[in-house]
Coordinates of C-alpha atoms in Angstrom, one line a residue:
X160 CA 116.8 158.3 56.0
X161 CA 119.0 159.2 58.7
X162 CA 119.7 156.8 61.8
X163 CA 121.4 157.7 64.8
X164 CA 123.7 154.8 66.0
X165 CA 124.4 155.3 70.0
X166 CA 127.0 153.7 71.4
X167 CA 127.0 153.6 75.2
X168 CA 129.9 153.7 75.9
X169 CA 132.7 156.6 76.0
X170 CA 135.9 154.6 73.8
X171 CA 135.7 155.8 70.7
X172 CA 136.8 153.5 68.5
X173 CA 133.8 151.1 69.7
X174 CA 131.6 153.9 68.4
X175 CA 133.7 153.7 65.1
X176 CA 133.8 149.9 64.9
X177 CA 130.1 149.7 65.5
X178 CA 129.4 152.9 63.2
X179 CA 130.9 150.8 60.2
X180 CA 129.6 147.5 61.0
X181 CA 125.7 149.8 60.7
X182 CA 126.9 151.6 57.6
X183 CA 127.7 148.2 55.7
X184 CA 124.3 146.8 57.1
X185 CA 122.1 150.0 55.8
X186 CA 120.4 150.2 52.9
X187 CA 121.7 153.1 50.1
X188 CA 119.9 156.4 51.2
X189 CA 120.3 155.5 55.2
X190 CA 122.8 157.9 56.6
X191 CA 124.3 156.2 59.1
X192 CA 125.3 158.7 62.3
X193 CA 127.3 157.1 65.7
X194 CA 127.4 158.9 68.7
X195 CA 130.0 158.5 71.3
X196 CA 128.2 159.9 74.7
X197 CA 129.9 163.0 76.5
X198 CA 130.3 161.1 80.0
X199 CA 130.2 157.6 81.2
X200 CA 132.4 154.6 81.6
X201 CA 134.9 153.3 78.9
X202 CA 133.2 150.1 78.6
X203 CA 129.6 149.0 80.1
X204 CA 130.2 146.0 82.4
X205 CA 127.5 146.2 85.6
X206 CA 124.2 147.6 86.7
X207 CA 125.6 151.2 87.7
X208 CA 127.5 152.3 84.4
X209 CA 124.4 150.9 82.5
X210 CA 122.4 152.9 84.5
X211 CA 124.9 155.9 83.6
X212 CA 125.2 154.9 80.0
X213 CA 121.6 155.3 80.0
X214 CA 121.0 159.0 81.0
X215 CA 124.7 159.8 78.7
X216 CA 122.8 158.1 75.8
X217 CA 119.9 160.0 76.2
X218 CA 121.4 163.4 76.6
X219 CA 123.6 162.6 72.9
X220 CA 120.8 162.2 71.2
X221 CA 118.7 165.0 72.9
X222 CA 122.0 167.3 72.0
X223 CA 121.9 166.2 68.5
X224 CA 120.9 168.9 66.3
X225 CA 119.7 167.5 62.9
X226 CA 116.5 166.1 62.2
X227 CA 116.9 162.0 62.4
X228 CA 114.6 159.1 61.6
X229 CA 115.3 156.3 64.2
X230 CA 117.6 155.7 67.1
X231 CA 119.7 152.4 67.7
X232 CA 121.0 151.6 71.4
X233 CA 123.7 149.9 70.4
X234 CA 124.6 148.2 74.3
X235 CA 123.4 144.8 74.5
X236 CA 121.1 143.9 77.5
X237 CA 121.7 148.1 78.9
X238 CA 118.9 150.0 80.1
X239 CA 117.5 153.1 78.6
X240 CA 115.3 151.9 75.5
X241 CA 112.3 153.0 77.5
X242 CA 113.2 156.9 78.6
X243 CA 114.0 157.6 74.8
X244 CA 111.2 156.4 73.7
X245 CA 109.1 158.5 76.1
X246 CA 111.3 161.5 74.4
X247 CA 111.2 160.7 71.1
X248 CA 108.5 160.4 68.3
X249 CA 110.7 158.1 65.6
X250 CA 111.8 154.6 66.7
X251 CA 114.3 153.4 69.3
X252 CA 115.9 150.2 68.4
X253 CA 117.9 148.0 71.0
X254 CA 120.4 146.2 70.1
X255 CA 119.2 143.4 72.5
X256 CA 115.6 142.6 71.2
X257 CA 116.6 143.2 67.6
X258 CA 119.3 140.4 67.4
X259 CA 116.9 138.4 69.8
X260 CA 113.6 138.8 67.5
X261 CA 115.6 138.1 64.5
X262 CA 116.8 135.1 65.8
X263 CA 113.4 133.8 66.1
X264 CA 112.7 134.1 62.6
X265 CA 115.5 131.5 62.1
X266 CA 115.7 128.8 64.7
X267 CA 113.8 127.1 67.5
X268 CA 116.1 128.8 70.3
X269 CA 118.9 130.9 70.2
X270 CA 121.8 131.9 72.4
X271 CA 123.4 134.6 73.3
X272 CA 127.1 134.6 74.2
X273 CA 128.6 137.9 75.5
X274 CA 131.5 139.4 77.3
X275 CA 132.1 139.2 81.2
X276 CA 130.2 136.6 83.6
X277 CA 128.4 139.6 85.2
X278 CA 126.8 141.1 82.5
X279 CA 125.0 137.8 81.8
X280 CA 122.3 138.9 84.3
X281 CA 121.7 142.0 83.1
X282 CA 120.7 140.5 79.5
X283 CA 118.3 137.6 80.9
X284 CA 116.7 140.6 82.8
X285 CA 116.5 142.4 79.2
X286 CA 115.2 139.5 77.6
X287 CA 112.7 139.0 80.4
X288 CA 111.2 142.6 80.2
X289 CA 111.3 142.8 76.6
X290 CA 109.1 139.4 76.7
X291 CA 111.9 137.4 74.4
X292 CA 113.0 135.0 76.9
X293 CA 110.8 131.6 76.3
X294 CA 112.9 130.3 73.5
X295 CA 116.3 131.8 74.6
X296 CA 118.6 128.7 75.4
X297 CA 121.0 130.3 77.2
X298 CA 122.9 133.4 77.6
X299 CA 126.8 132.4 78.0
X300 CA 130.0 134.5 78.5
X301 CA 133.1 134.4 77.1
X302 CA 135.1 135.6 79.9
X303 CA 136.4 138.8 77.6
X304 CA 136.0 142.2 79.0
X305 CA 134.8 144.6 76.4
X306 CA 137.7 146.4 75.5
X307 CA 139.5 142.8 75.0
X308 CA 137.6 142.8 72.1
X309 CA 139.6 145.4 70.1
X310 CA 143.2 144.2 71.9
X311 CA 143.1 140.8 70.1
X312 CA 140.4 139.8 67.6
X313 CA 141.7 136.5 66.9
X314 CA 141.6 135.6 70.7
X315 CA 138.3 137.0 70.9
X316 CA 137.0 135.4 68.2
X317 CA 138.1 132.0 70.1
X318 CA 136.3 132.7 73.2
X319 CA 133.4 133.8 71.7
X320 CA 133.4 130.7 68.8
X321 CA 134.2 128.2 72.1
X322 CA 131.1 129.6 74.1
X323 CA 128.7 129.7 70.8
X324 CA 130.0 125.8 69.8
X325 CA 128.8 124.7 73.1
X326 CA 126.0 126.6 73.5
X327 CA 124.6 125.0 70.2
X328 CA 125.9 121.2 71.7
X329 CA 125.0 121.4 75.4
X330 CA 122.3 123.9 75.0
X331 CA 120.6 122.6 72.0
X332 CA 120.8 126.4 70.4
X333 CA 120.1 126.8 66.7
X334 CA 121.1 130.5 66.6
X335 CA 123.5 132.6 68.1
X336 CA 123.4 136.3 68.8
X337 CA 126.5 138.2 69.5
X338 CA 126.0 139.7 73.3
X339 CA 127.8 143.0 72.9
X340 CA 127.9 145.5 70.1
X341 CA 132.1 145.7 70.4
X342 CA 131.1 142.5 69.0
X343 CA 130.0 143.0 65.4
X344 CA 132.4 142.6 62.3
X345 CA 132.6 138.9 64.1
X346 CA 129.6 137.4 62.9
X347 CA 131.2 135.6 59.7
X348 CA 133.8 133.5 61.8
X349 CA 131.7 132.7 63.9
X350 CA 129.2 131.0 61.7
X351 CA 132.6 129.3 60.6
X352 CA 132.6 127.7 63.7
X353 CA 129.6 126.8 64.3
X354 CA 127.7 125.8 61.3
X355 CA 124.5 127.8 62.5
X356 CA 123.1 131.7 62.3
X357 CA 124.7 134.1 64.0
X358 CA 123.0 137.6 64.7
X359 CA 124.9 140.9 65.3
X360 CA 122.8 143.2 67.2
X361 CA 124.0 146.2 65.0
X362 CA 123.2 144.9 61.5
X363 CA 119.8 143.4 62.7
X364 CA 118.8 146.7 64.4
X365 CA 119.5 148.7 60.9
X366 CA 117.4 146.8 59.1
X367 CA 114.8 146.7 61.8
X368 CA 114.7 150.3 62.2
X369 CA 114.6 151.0 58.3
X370 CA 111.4 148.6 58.4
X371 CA 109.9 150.4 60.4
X372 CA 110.7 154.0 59.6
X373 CA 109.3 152.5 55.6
X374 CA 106.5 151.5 57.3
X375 CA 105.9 154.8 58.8
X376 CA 105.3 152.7 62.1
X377 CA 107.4 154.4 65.3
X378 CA 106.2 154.2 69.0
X379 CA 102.8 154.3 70.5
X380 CA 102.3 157.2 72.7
X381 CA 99.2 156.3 74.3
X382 CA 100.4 154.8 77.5
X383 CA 103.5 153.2 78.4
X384 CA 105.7 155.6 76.5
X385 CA 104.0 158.7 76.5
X386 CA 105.5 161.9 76.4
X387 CA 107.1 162.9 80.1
X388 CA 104.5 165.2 81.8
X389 CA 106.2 168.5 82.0
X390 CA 107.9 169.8 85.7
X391 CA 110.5 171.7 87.2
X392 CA 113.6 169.0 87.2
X393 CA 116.2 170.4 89.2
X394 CA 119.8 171.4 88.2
X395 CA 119.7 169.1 84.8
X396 CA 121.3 169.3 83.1
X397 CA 124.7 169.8 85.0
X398 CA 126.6 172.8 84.5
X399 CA 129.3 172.4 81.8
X400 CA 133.0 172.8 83.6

């Protein structure tokens, strides 16, 4: 089995942090394969470089030229889940609904604590639409911009650990999911902290994606995300420089 693992994205060593963190999570067999996007932002923080990561994330894996079994987003609350699974006929994972859905399997409510204030919208909206909102607590941030969380691990760890502690006090959580995938390798300390589940997006979504590709289930075409009708799309891709 072969699993494409997307960051969104353009730094590098998030698409290597979050390709290890998937490759300890997959079962033996699952080839593990992160892509970096060819344009976009260095980190995802807002509504217009999600929007961007989206259409870069889609064109990596179009580009990709081996056969692959599933797709993981791996940007928590970004949009673009829906166009690949228009494109694609194996299953598109997000990294938002699979930490969220695992969650519910272990607790009442969860919360999610992520990086910058502004990006808290932008998962509550993802929640919403991907109808896994009811039982979310509360989606908090830790005040760290993404790539903070590769500059000092042991201050991120802090902020995140102080948002998660007080989401399960003031909030009445019972799990915690980790709101960004530059996020996962920091599940363990956090549980330290806490005393309660935590969920990283990336490990959930391997082993939701490997469920499903066993279960020879992948995405139903019949509506919603049916194949795009074919047209004339004008000067897309761009020329390369």
């Amino acid at each position: 089995m072969r699993i494409l693992v997307a960051n969104v994205n353009t730094t590098r060593s998030i698409t290597d942090s979050i390709g290890r963190q998937a490759a300890g999570a997959a079962s033996p067999g699952t080839e593990i394969v992160p892509l970096t996007p060819a344009f976009g932002a260095e980190s995802v923080e807002g509504n217009y470089e999600s929007y961007l990561a989206a259409v870069a994330v889609i064109e990596a894996v179009r580009a990709h030229p081996e056969p692959f079994d599933a797709v993981i987003q791996a940007g928590y609350g970004e949009h673009g889940r829906e166009g690949l699974q228009e494109l694609l006929d194996v299953p598109v994972v997000d990294i938002t609904e699979a930490a969220a859905s695992t969650a519910q399997f272990l607790g009442r409510c969860y919360s999610v604590v992520t990086s910058l204030d502004r990006t808290v919208p932008l998962i509550e909206e993802r929640l919403h639409v991907a109808g896994l909102s009811a039982r979310c607590a509360s989606v908090r941030a830790s005040g760290l911009a993404v790539l903070d969380l590769e500059r000092d691990e042991n201050a991120a760890v802090d902020a995140i650990a102080e948002q998660a502690v007080r989401a399960v006090k003031d909030d009445r959580a019972e799990v915690i999911c980790l709101g960004c995938g530059g996020m996962s390798g920091l599940t363990e300390r956090v549980v330290e902290r806490t005393g309660v589940p935590v969920v990283d997006g990336v490990t959930a979504a391997v082993k939701v994606a490997e469920s499903l590709v066993g279960l020879g289930l992948s995405t139903s075409k019949v509506r919603t995300y049916a194949p795009p009708r074919p047209k004339k799309i004008l000067n897309w891709p761009p020329p390369t420089p």
